[in-house]
């Protein structure tokens, strides 16, 4: 073909065609292209970011979602504190002007909550202790013994599996009524967003559901839910391929039903018997100690009662009231953020017990928050052996400003770091002396009381501790 077209390949006469070109030395006077310059610390900063923010690379992780939601949600000092301060101011203004307007339900509940925060020293202590003692359902003597067993390094790691199954059934049994209330509330939301042909069928089946106050009612509700309601909703999902919020509500419903399914007394007794058998045959616990545990368990079943607290009960009434939409947009947002904040405190990643207390003390409004480090939360073996514990305090006093404190406890020895408003700078020595006296009067040896740096923020310390435990639970959405 090439011959017919008279095409020939020209011969290159360049002698250096097949020679290797030598490396040229860089010209020190050459113009530098600034667009191609690499920063010296680029690789170092990249590796540092990967080391400290490894979870940020996985946008679907539960941990990352928890941290993002926590950073986006305003603190209680920006929501509940301001809401109550505004309520108190409004009440004082109405009393001064003799105004007695008819309040809607949400405002009436807020006024009732404002009246509950009028406390003296004894009532403050009672409210703080109530929140600390009821921060978990597992606070009796039985669980103190079980907690010591699980923390014993000499025990087999299988003990945590048996304990976990028992705790799950225990929590389900004593919260069955609340679980059923959540199921009914969720169903009421679901039927508002599905076609009429499905909503009418589900609504007719819901009429047979009860509050699940007895075990027989729980079993009846489970039959209705598993054999009628969930299959109907399954047909809707199959026909509509709904991937929106309604599907998420149905997923939550299935989760609550599975939780209710292991909430029977028979399930609880079986899990406890399973745990006792393991303790007897694998841990070689004596018959005397086993009898003591069984006696504690029997008391839990017979005497488990919910304790009331006027402040907490009033707060729950405000947060769960459905007439909150009559408040201003700012008030509604504050209530929603307060709920989100309190729910985040219950996360498995939260290493602190969060206690809060708004107080109207002799006409002065104060708002206090306390973070108490949980036992063994994200601690190294060295820290666990030392039994050290940290506490962070933040309290805002009307007319003075915000105070912050970081306290470290080791046995009876306390080390206190404090940060106070600028207006109190002239009384630094007096403040430190009085703090030492308070600790000493309560049986503590004071190691030192020092001032915190201006850059200290409790929020940053909490996030740092949360990141230390980020890898403790491997769960993805």
mmCIF file with all atom_site columns, C-alpha atoms in Angstrom, residues 83-263:
data_model
loop_
_atom_site.group_PDB
_atom_site.id
_atom_site.type_symbol
_atom_site.label_atom_id
_atom_site.label_alt_id
_atom_site.label_comp_id
_atom_site.label_asym_id
_atom_site.label_entity_id
_atom_site.label_seq_id
_atom_site.pdbx_PDB_ins_code
_atom_site.Cartn_x
_atom_site.Cartn_y
_atom_site.Cartn_z
_atom_site.occupancy
_atom_site.B_iso_or_equiv
_atom_site.pdbx_formal_charge
_atom_site.auth_seq_id
_atom_site.auth_comp_id
_atom_site.auth_asym_id
_atom_site.auth_atom_id
_atom_site.pdbx_PDB_model_num
ATOM 1   C CA . UNK A 1 83  ? -36.363 30.544  78.125  1.00 0.00 ? 83  UNK A CA 1
ATOM 2   C CA . UNK A 1 84  ? -36.761 30.417  81.916  1.00 0.00 ? 84  UNK A CA 1
ATOM 3   C CA . UNK A 1 85  ? -35.140 33.820  82.413  1.00 0.00 ? 85  UNK A CA 1
ATOM 4   C CA . UNK A 1 86  ? -37.627 35.311  79.964  1.00 0.00 ? 86  UNK A CA 1
ATOM 5   C CA . UNK A 1 87  ? -40.528 33.587  81.726  1.00 0.00 ? 87  UNK A CA 1
ATOM 6   C CA . UNK A 1 88  ? -39.436 34.941  85.108  1.00 0.00 ? 88  UNK A CA 1
ATOM 7   C CA . UNK A 1 89  ? -39.066 38.459  83.707  1.00 0.00 ? 89  UNK A CA 1
ATOM 8   C CA . UNK A 1 90  ? -42.507 38.267  82.093  1.00 0.00 ? 90  UNK A CA 1
ATOM 9   C CA . UNK A 1 91  ? -44.103 37.092  85.337  1.00 0.00 ? 91  UNK A CA 1
ATOM 10  C CA . UNK A 1 92  ? -42.512 39.945  87.308  1.00 0.00 ? 92  UNK A CA 1
ATOM 11  C CA . UNK A 1 93  ? -43.698 42.454  84.719  1.00 0.00 ? 93  UNK A CA 1
ATOM 12  C CA . UNK A 1 94  ? -47.262 41.146  84.832  1.00 0.00 ? 94  UNK A CA 1
ATOM 13  C CA . UNK A 1 95  ? -47.294 41.226  88.644  1.00 0.00 ? 95  UNK A CA 1
ATOM 14  C CA . UNK A 1 96  ? -46.024 44.831  88.645  1.00 0.00 ? 96  UNK A CA 1
ATOM 15  C CA . UNK A 1 97  ? -48.685 45.952  86.164  1.00 0.00 ? 97  UNK A CA 1
ATOM 16  C CA . UNK A 1 98  ? -51.486 43.865  87.630  1.00 0.00 ? 98  UNK A CA 1
ATOM 17  C CA . UNK A 1 99  ? -51.960 42.009  84.346  1.00 0.00 ? 99  UNK A CA 1
ATOM 18  C CA . UNK A 1 100 ? -53.609 38.610  84.598  1.00 0.00 ? 100 UNK A CA 1
ATOM 19  C CA . UNK A 1 101 ? -53.997 37.491  81.007  1.00 0.00 ? 101 UNK A CA 1
ATOM 20  C CA . UNK A 1 102 ? -55.262 34.069  80.103  1.00 0.00 ? 102 UNK A CA 1
ATOM 21  C CA . UNK A 1 103 ? -52.283 31.932  79.211  1.00 0.00 ? 103 UNK A CA 1
ATOM 22  C CA . UNK A 1 104 ? -52.268 29.074  76.760  1.00 0.00 ? 104 UNK A CA 1
ATOM 23  C CA . UNK A 1 105 ? -51.211 25.620  77.861  1.00 0.00 ? 105 UNK A CA 1
ATOM 24  C CA . UNK A 1 106 ? -47.519 25.949  76.951  1.00 0.00 ? 106 UNK A CA 1
ATOM 25  C CA . UNK A 1 107 ? -47.147 29.271  78.753  1.00 0.00 ? 107 UNK A CA 1
ATOM 26  C CA . UNK A 1 108 ? -48.970 27.913  81.819  1.00 0.00 ? 108 UNK A CA 1
ATOM 27  C CA . UNK A 1 109 ? -46.588 24.958  81.990  1.00 0.00 ? 109 UNK A CA 1
ATOM 28  C CA . UNK A 1 110 ? -43.599 27.260  81.648  1.00 0.00 ? 110 UNK A CA 1
ATOM 29  C CA . UNK A 1 111 ? -44.934 29.385  84.492  1.00 0.00 ? 111 UNK A CA 1
ATOM 30  C CA . UNK A 1 112 ? -45.340 26.246  86.607  1.00 0.00 ? 112 UNK A CA 1
ATOM 31  C CA . UNK A 1 113 ? -41.763 25.213  85.810  1.00 0.00 ? 113 UNK A CA 1
ATOM 32  C CA . UNK A 1 114 ? -40.566 28.690  86.788  1.00 0.00 ? 114 UNK A CA 1
ATOM 33  C CA . UNK A 1 115 ? -42.314 28.305  90.137  1.00 0.00 ? 115 UNK A CA 1
ATOM 34  C CA . UNK A 1 116 ? -40.615 24.924  90.732  1.00 0.00 ? 116 UNK A CA 1
ATOM 35  C CA . UNK A 1 117 ? -37.115 26.397  90.469  1.00 0.00 ? 117 UNK A CA 1
ATOM 36  C CA . UNK A 1 118 ? -37.569 28.523  93.603  1.00 0.00 ? 118 UNK A CA 1
ATOM 37  C CA . UNK A 1 119 ? -35.254 26.554  95.895  1.00 0.00 ? 119 UNK A CA 1
ATOM 38  C CA . UNK A 1 120 ? -33.167 26.828  99.025  1.00 0.00 ? 120 UNK A CA 1
ATOM 39  C CA . UNK A 1 121 ? -29.824 25.072  99.637  1.00 0.00 ? 121 UNK A CA 1
ATOM 40  C CA . UNK A 1 122 ? -31.431 21.796  100.749 1.00 0.00 ? 122 UNK A CA 1
ATOM 41  C CA . UNK A 1 123 ? -33.724 21.627  97.711  1.00 0.00 ? 123 UNK A CA 1
ATOM 42  C CA . UNK A 1 124 ? -30.810 22.342  95.370  1.00 0.00 ? 124 UNK A CA 1
ATOM 43  C CA . UNK A 1 125 ? -28.880 19.401  96.805  1.00 0.00 ? 125 UNK A CA 1
ATOM 44  C CA . UNK A 1 126 ? -31.920 17.123  96.574  1.00 0.00 ? 126 UNK A CA 1
ATOM 45  C CA . UNK A 1 127 ? -32.451 17.969  92.890  1.00 0.00 ? 127 UNK A CA 1
ATOM 46  C CA . UNK A 1 128 ? -28.789 17.452  92.006  1.00 0.00 ? 128 UNK A CA 1
ATOM 47  C CA . UNK A 1 129 ? -28.652 14.096  93.817  1.00 0.00 ? 129 UNK A CA 1
ATOM 48  C CA . UNK A 1 130 ? -31.907 12.999  92.180  1.00 0.00 ? 130 UNK A CA 1
ATOM 49  C CA . UNK A 1 131 ? -30.513 13.629  88.690  1.00 0.00 ? 131 UNK A CA 1
ATOM 50  C CA . UNK A 1 132 ? -27.250 11.873  89.494  1.00 0.00 ? 132 UNK A CA 1
ATOM 51  C CA . UNK A 1 133 ? -28.911 8.825   91.052  1.00 0.00 ? 133 UNK A CA 1
ATOM 52  C CA . UNK A 1 134 ? -31.465 8.512   88.255  1.00 0.00 ? 134 UNK A CA 1
ATOM 53  C CA . UNK A 1 135 ? -29.119 9.199   85.348  1.00 0.00 ? 135 UNK A CA 1
ATOM 54  C CA . UNK A 1 136 ? -29.263 5.461   84.688  1.00 0.00 ? 136 UNK A CA 1
ATOM 55  C CA . UNK A 1 137 ? -31.792 2.719   85.387  1.00 0.00 ? 137 UNK A CA 1
ATOM 56  C CA . UNK A 1 138 ? -29.002 0.565   86.815  1.00 0.00 ? 138 UNK A CA 1
ATOM 57  C CA . UNK A 1 139 ? -28.224 2.335   90.078  1.00 0.00 ? 139 UNK A CA 1
ATOM 58  C CA . UNK A 1 140 ? -29.251 -0.126  92.798  1.00 0.00 ? 140 UNK A CA 1
ATOM 59  C CA . UNK A 1 141 ? -26.955 -2.313  94.923  1.00 0.00 ? 141 UNK A CA 1
ATOM 60  C CA . UNK A 1 142 ? -27.470 -5.228  92.535  1.00 0.00 ? 142 UNK A CA 1
ATOM 61  C CA . UNK A 1 143 ? -25.875 -3.344  89.665  1.00 0.00 ? 143 UNK A CA 1
ATOM 62  C CA . UNK A 1 144 ? -23.052 -2.044  91.813  1.00 0.00 ? 144 UNK A CA 1
ATOM 63  C CA . UNK A 1 145 ? -22.055 -5.663  92.471  1.00 0.00 ? 145 UNK A CA 1
ATOM 64  C CA . UNK A 1 146 ? -22.452 -6.618  88.809  1.00 0.00 ? 146 UNK A CA 1
ATOM 65  C CA . UNK A 1 147 ? -20.450 -3.568  87.745  1.00 0.00 ? 147 UNK A CA 1
ATOM 66  C CA . UNK A 1 148 ? -17.560 -4.582  89.993  1.00 0.00 ? 148 UNK A CA 1
ATOM 67  C CA . UNK A 1 149 ? -17.678 -8.081  88.535  1.00 0.00 ? 149 UNK A CA 1
ATOM 68  C CA . UNK A 1 150 ? -17.491 -6.827  84.960  1.00 0.00 ? 150 UNK A CA 1
ATOM 69  C CA . UNK A 1 151 ? -14.636 -4.407  85.750  1.00 0.00 ? 151 UNK A CA 1
ATOM 70  C CA . UNK A 1 152 ? -12.533 -7.110  87.380  1.00 0.00 ? 152 UNK A CA 1
ATOM 71  C CA . UNK A 1 153 ? -9.576  -7.765  85.053  1.00 0.00 ? 153 UNK A CA 1
ATOM 72  C CA . UNK A 1 154 ? -9.345  -11.346 86.303  1.00 0.00 ? 154 UNK A CA 1
ATOM 73  C CA . UNK A 1 155 ? -12.799 -12.202 84.944  1.00 0.00 ? 155 UNK A CA 1
ATOM 74  C CA . UNK A 1 156 ? -13.447 -13.628 81.506  1.00 0.00 ? 156 UNK A CA 1
ATOM 75  C CA . UNK A 1 157 ? -14.658 -11.122 78.853  1.00 0.00 ? 157 UNK A CA 1
ATOM 76  C CA . UNK A 1 158 ? -17.707 -13.368 78.314  1.00 0.00 ? 158 UNK A CA 1
ATOM 77  C CA . UNK A 1 159 ? -19.222 -11.918 81.483  1.00 0.00 ? 159 UNK A CA 1
ATOM 78  C CA . UNK A 1 160 ? -20.016 -8.731  79.547  1.00 0.00 ? 160 UNK A CA 1
ATOM 79  C CA . UNK A 1 161 ? -22.096 -10.694 77.025  1.00 0.00 ? 161 UNK A CA 1
ATOM 80  C CA . UNK A 1 162 ? -24.227 -12.285 79.717  1.00 0.00 ? 162 UNK A CA 1
ATOM 81  C CA . UNK A 1 163 ? -24.551 -8.975  81.536  1.00 0.00 ? 163 UNK A CA 1
ATOM 82  C CA . UNK A 1 164 ? -25.514 -7.198  78.327  1.00 0.00 ? 164 UNK A CA 1
ATOM 83  C CA . UNK A 1 165 ? -28.374 -9.583  77.600  1.00 0.00 ? 165 UNK A CA 1
ATOM 84  C CA . UNK A 1 166 ? -29.638 -9.286  81.164  1.00 0.00 ? 166 UNK A CA 1
ATOM 85  C CA . UNK A 1 167 ? -29.461 -5.477  81.166  1.00 0.00 ? 167 UNK A CA 1
ATOM 86  C CA . UNK A 1 168 ? -31.315 -5.310  77.851  1.00 0.00 ? 168 UNK A CA 1
ATOM 87  C CA . UNK A 1 169 ? -34.195 -7.428  79.153  1.00 0.00 ? 169 UNK A CA 1
ATOM 88  C CA . UNK A 1 170 ? -34.197 -5.552  82.470  1.00 0.00 ? 170 UNK A CA 1
ATOM 89  C CA . UNK A 1 171 ? -34.464 -2.170  80.787  1.00 0.00 ? 171 UNK A CA 1
ATOM 90  C CA . UNK A 1 172 ? -37.128 -3.447  78.396  1.00 0.00 ? 172 UNK A CA 1
ATOM 91  C CA . UNK A 1 173 ? -39.225 -4.930  81.186  1.00 0.00 ? 173 UNK A CA 1
ATOM 92  C CA . UNK A 1 174 ? -39.342 -1.788  83.321  1.00 0.00 ? 174 UNK A CA 1
ATOM 93  C CA . UNK A 1 175 ? -39.865 0.568   80.364  1.00 0.00 ? 175 UNK A CA 1
ATOM 94  C CA . UNK A 1 176 ? -42.504 -1.480  78.498  1.00 0.00 ? 176 UNK A CA 1
ATOM 95  C CA . UNK A 1 177 ? -45.236 1.060   79.176  1.00 0.00 ? 177 UNK A CA 1
ATOM 96  C CA . UNK A 1 178 ? -43.116 3.960   77.862  1.00 0.00 ? 178 UNK A CA 1
ATOM 97  C CA . UNK A 1 179 ? -42.152 1.879   74.828  1.00 0.00 ? 179 UNK A CA 1
ATOM 98  C CA . UNK A 1 180 ? -45.819 1.227   74.081  1.00 0.00 ? 180 UNK A CA 1
ATOM 99  C CA . UNK A 1 181 ? -46.611 4.936   74.435  1.00 0.00 ? 181 UNK A CA 1
ATOM 100 C CA . UNK A 1 182 ? -43.874 5.700   71.907  1.00 0.00 ? 182 UNK A CA 1
ATOM 101 C CA . UNK A 1 183 ? -45.231 3.053   69.515  1.00 0.00 ? 183 UNK A CA 1
ATOM 102 C CA . UNK A 1 184 ? -48.738 4.543   69.600  1.00 0.00 ? 184 UNK A CA 1
ATOM 103 C CA . UNK A 1 185 ? -47.401 8.075   69.118  1.00 0.00 ? 185 UNK A CA 1
ATOM 104 C CA . UNK A 1 186 ? -45.272 6.907   66.182  1.00 0.00 ? 186 UNK A CA 1
ATOM 105 C CA . UNK A 1 187 ? -48.260 5.157   64.575  1.00 0.00 ? 187 UNK A CA 1
ATOM 106 C CA . UNK A 1 188 ? -50.316 8.341   64.865  1.00 0.00 ? 188 UNK A CA 1
ATOM 107 C CA . UNK A 1 189 ? -47.629 10.176  62.902  1.00 0.00 ? 189 UNK A CA 1
ATOM 108 C CA . UNK A 1 190 ? -47.343 7.404   60.311  1.00 0.00 ? 190 UNK A CA 1
ATOM 109 C CA . UNK A 1 191 ? -51.059 7.287   59.429  1.00 0.00 ? 191 UNK A CA 1
ATOM 110 C CA . UNK A 1 192 ? -50.958 11.014  58.656  1.00 0.00 ? 192 UNK A CA 1
ATOM 111 C CA . UNK A 1 193 ? -48.465 10.453  55.835  1.00 0.00 ? 193 UNK A CA 1
ATOM 112 C CA . UNK A 1 194 ? -49.687 7.285   54.116  1.00 0.00 ? 194 UNK A CA 1
ATOM 113 C CA . UNK A 1 195 ? -52.591 6.803   51.662  1.00 0.00 ? 195 UNK A CA 1
ATOM 114 C CA . UNK A 1 196 ? -56.110 6.478   53.051  1.00 0.00 ? 196 UNK A CA 1
ATOM 115 C CA . UNK A 1 197 ? -56.499 2.832   52.071  1.00 0.00 ? 197 UNK A CA 1
ATOM 116 C CA . UNK A 1 198 ? -53.614 1.913   54.389  1.00 0.00 ? 198 UNK A CA 1
ATOM 117 C CA . UNK A 1 199 ? -54.170 4.528   57.106  1.00 0.00 ? 199 UNK A CA 1
ATOM 118 C CA . UNK A 1 200 ? -57.793 3.450   57.696  1.00 0.00 ? 200 UNK A CA 1
ATOM 119 C CA . UNK A 1 201 ? -56.748 -0.183  58.088  1.00 0.00 ? 201 UNK A CA 1
ATOM 120 C CA . UNK A 1 202 ? -53.953 0.682   60.525  1.00 0.00 ? 202 UNK A CA 1
ATOM 121 C CA . UNK A 1 203 ? -56.209 3.045   62.466  1.00 0.00 ? 203 UNK A CA 1
ATOM 122 C CA . UNK A 1 204 ? -58.863 0.381   62.918  1.00 0.00 ? 204 UNK A CA 1
ATOM 123 C CA . UNK A 1 205 ? -56.238 -2.043  64.221  1.00 0.00 ? 205 UNK A CA 1
ATOM 124 C CA . UNK A 1 206 ? -54.841 0.594   66.617  1.00 0.00 ? 206 UNK A CA 1
ATOM 125 C CA . UNK A 1 207 ? -58.152 0.757   68.454  1.00 0.00 ? 207 UNK A CA 1
ATOM 126 C CA . UNK A 1 208 ? -57.338 -2.610  70.023  1.00 0.00 ? 208 UNK A CA 1
ATOM 127 C CA . UNK A 1 209 ? -53.977 -1.438  71.411  1.00 0.00 ? 209 UNK A CA 1
ATOM 128 C CA . UNK A 1 210 ? -53.688 -0.652  75.135  1.00 0.00 ? 210 UNK A CA 1
ATOM 129 C CA . UNK A 1 211 ? -51.170 1.129   77.340  1.00 0.00 ? 211 UNK A CA 1
ATOM 130 C CA . UNK A 1 212 ? -49.396 -2.172  78.180  1.00 0.00 ? 212 UNK A CA 1
ATOM 131 C CA . UNK A 1 213 ? -49.609 -1.718  81.934  1.00 0.00 ? 213 UNK A CA 1
ATOM 132 C CA . UNK A 1 214 ? -49.809 -5.503  82.504  1.00 0.00 ? 214 UNK A CA 1
ATOM 133 C CA . UNK A 1 215 ? -47.980 -8.437  80.979  1.00 0.00 ? 215 UNK A CA 1
ATOM 134 C CA . UNK A 1 216 ? -51.121 -9.807  79.302  1.00 0.00 ? 216 UNK A CA 1
ATOM 135 C CA . UNK A 1 217 ? -51.682 -6.434  77.617  1.00 0.00 ? 217 UNK A CA 1
ATOM 136 C CA . UNK A 1 218 ? -48.099 -6.453  76.343  1.00 0.00 ? 218 UNK A CA 1
ATOM 137 C CA . UNK A 1 219 ? -48.611 -9.876  74.765  1.00 0.00 ? 219 UNK A CA 1
ATOM 138 C CA . UNK A 1 220 ? -51.933 -8.800  73.197  1.00 0.00 ? 220 UNK A CA 1
ATOM 139 C CA . UNK A 1 221 ? -50.333 -5.667  71.759  1.00 0.00 ? 221 UNK A CA 1
ATOM 140 C CA . UNK A 1 222 ? -47.471 -7.698  70.299  1.00 0.00 ? 222 UNK A CA 1
ATOM 141 C CA . UNK A 1 223 ? -49.899 -9.987  68.480  1.00 0.00 ? 223 UNK A CA 1
ATOM 142 C CA . UNK A 1 224 ? -51.726 -7.016  66.948  1.00 0.00 ? 224 UNK A CA 1
ATOM 143 C CA . UNK A 1 225 ? -48.510 -5.267  65.977  1.00 0.00 ? 225 UNK A CA 1
ATOM 144 C CA . UNK A 1 226 ? -46.692 -8.268  64.522  1.00 0.00 ? 226 UNK A CA 1
ATOM 145 C CA . UNK A 1 227 ? -49.601 -9.976  62.786  1.00 0.00 ? 227 UNK A CA 1
ATOM 146 C CA . UNK A 1 228 ? -51.666 -7.014  61.591  1.00 0.00 ? 228 UNK A CA 1
ATOM 147 C CA . UNK A 1 229 ? -50.142 -3.534  61.713  1.00 0.00 ? 229 UNK A CA 1
ATOM 148 C CA . UNK A 1 230 ? -46.573 -4.248  60.576  1.00 0.00 ? 230 UNK A CA 1
ATOM 149 C CA . UNK A 1 231 ? -47.691 -6.457  57.627  1.00 0.00 ? 231 UNK A CA 1
ATOM 150 C CA . UNK A 1 232 ? -50.061 -3.659  56.499  1.00 0.00 ? 232 UNK A CA 1
ATOM 151 C CA . UNK A 1 233 ? -47.254 -1.116  56.605  1.00 0.00 ? 233 UNK A CA 1
ATOM 152 C CA . UNK A 1 234 ? -45.030 -3.634  54.817  1.00 0.00 ? 234 UNK A CA 1
ATOM 153 C CA . UNK A 1 235 ? -47.531 -3.743  51.945  1.00 0.00 ? 235 UNK A CA 1
ATOM 154 C CA . UNK A 1 236 ? -47.442 0.047   51.747  1.00 0.00 ? 236 UNK A CA 1
ATOM 155 C CA . UNK A 1 237 ? -43.628 0.092   51.573  1.00 0.00 ? 237 UNK A CA 1
ATOM 156 C CA . UNK A 1 238 ? -43.599 -2.652  48.935  1.00 0.00 ? 238 UNK A CA 1
ATOM 157 C CA . UNK A 1 239 ? -46.159 -0.863  46.733  1.00 0.00 ? 239 UNK A CA 1
ATOM 158 C CA . UNK A 1 240 ? -44.839 2.696   47.147  1.00 0.00 ? 240 UNK A CA 1
ATOM 159 C CA . UNK A 1 241 ? -41.103 2.080   47.620  1.00 0.00 ? 241 UNK A CA 1
ATOM 160 C CA . UNK A 1 242 ? -41.180 4.969   50.095  1.00 0.00 ? 242 UNK A CA 1
ATOM 161 C CA . UNK A 1 243 ? -37.624 6.056   51.003  1.00 0.00 ? 243 UNK A CA 1
ATOM 162 C CA . UNK A 1 244 ? -38.515 9.226   52.904  1.00 0.00 ? 244 UNK A CA 1
ATOM 163 C CA . UNK A 1 245 ? -39.358 10.142  56.491  1.00 0.00 ? 245 UNK A CA 1
ATOM 164 C CA . UNK A 1 246 ? -42.312 7.740   56.646  1.00 0.00 ? 246 UNK A CA 1
ATOM 165 C CA . UNK A 1 247 ? -39.993 4.812   56.003  1.00 0.00 ? 247 UNK A CA 1
ATOM 166 C CA . UNK A 1 248 ? -37.760 6.041   58.821  1.00 0.00 ? 248 UNK A CA 1
ATOM 167 C CA . UNK A 1 249 ? -40.771 6.197   61.150  1.00 0.00 ? 249 UNK A CA 1
ATOM 168 C CA . UNK A 1 250 ? -41.694 2.641   60.211  1.00 0.00 ? 250 UNK A CA 1
ATOM 169 C CA . UNK A 1 251 ? -38.102 1.532   60.853  1.00 0.00 ? 251 UNK A CA 1
ATOM 170 C CA . UNK A 1 252 ? -38.294 3.123   64.308  1.00 0.00 ? 252 UNK A CA 1
ATOM 171 C CA . UNK A 1 253 ? -41.617 1.348   64.868  1.00 0.00 ? 253 UNK A CA 1
ATOM 172 C CA . UNK A 1 254 ? -40.073 -2.035  64.058  1.00 0.00 ? 254 UNK A CA 1
ATOM 173 C CA . UNK A 1 255 ? -37.203 -1.276  66.441  1.00 0.00 ? 255 UNK A CA 1
ATOM 174 C CA . UNK A 1 256 ? -39.631 -0.421  69.265  1.00 0.00 ? 256 UNK A CA 1
ATOM 175 C CA . UNK A 1 257 ? -41.663 -3.574  68.603  1.00 0.00 ? 257 UNK A CA 1
ATOM 176 C CA . UNK A 1 258 ? -38.512 -5.709  68.793  1.00 0.00 ? 258 UNK A CA 1
ATOM 177 C CA . UNK A 1 259 ? -37.682 -3.980  72.071  1.00 0.00 ? 259 UNK A CA 1
ATOM 178 C CA . UNK A 1 260 ? -41.185 -4.688  73.393  1.00 0.00 ? 260 UNK A CA 1
ATOM 179 C CA . UNK A 1 261 ? -40.802 -8.301  72.275  1.00 0.00 ? 261 UNK A CA 1
ATOM 180 C CA . UNK A 1 262 ? -38.070 -8.908  74.887  1.00 0.00 ? 262 UNK A CA 1
ATOM 181 C CA . UNK A 1 263 ? -39.828 -6.989  77.681  1.00 0.00 ? 263 UNK A CA 1
#
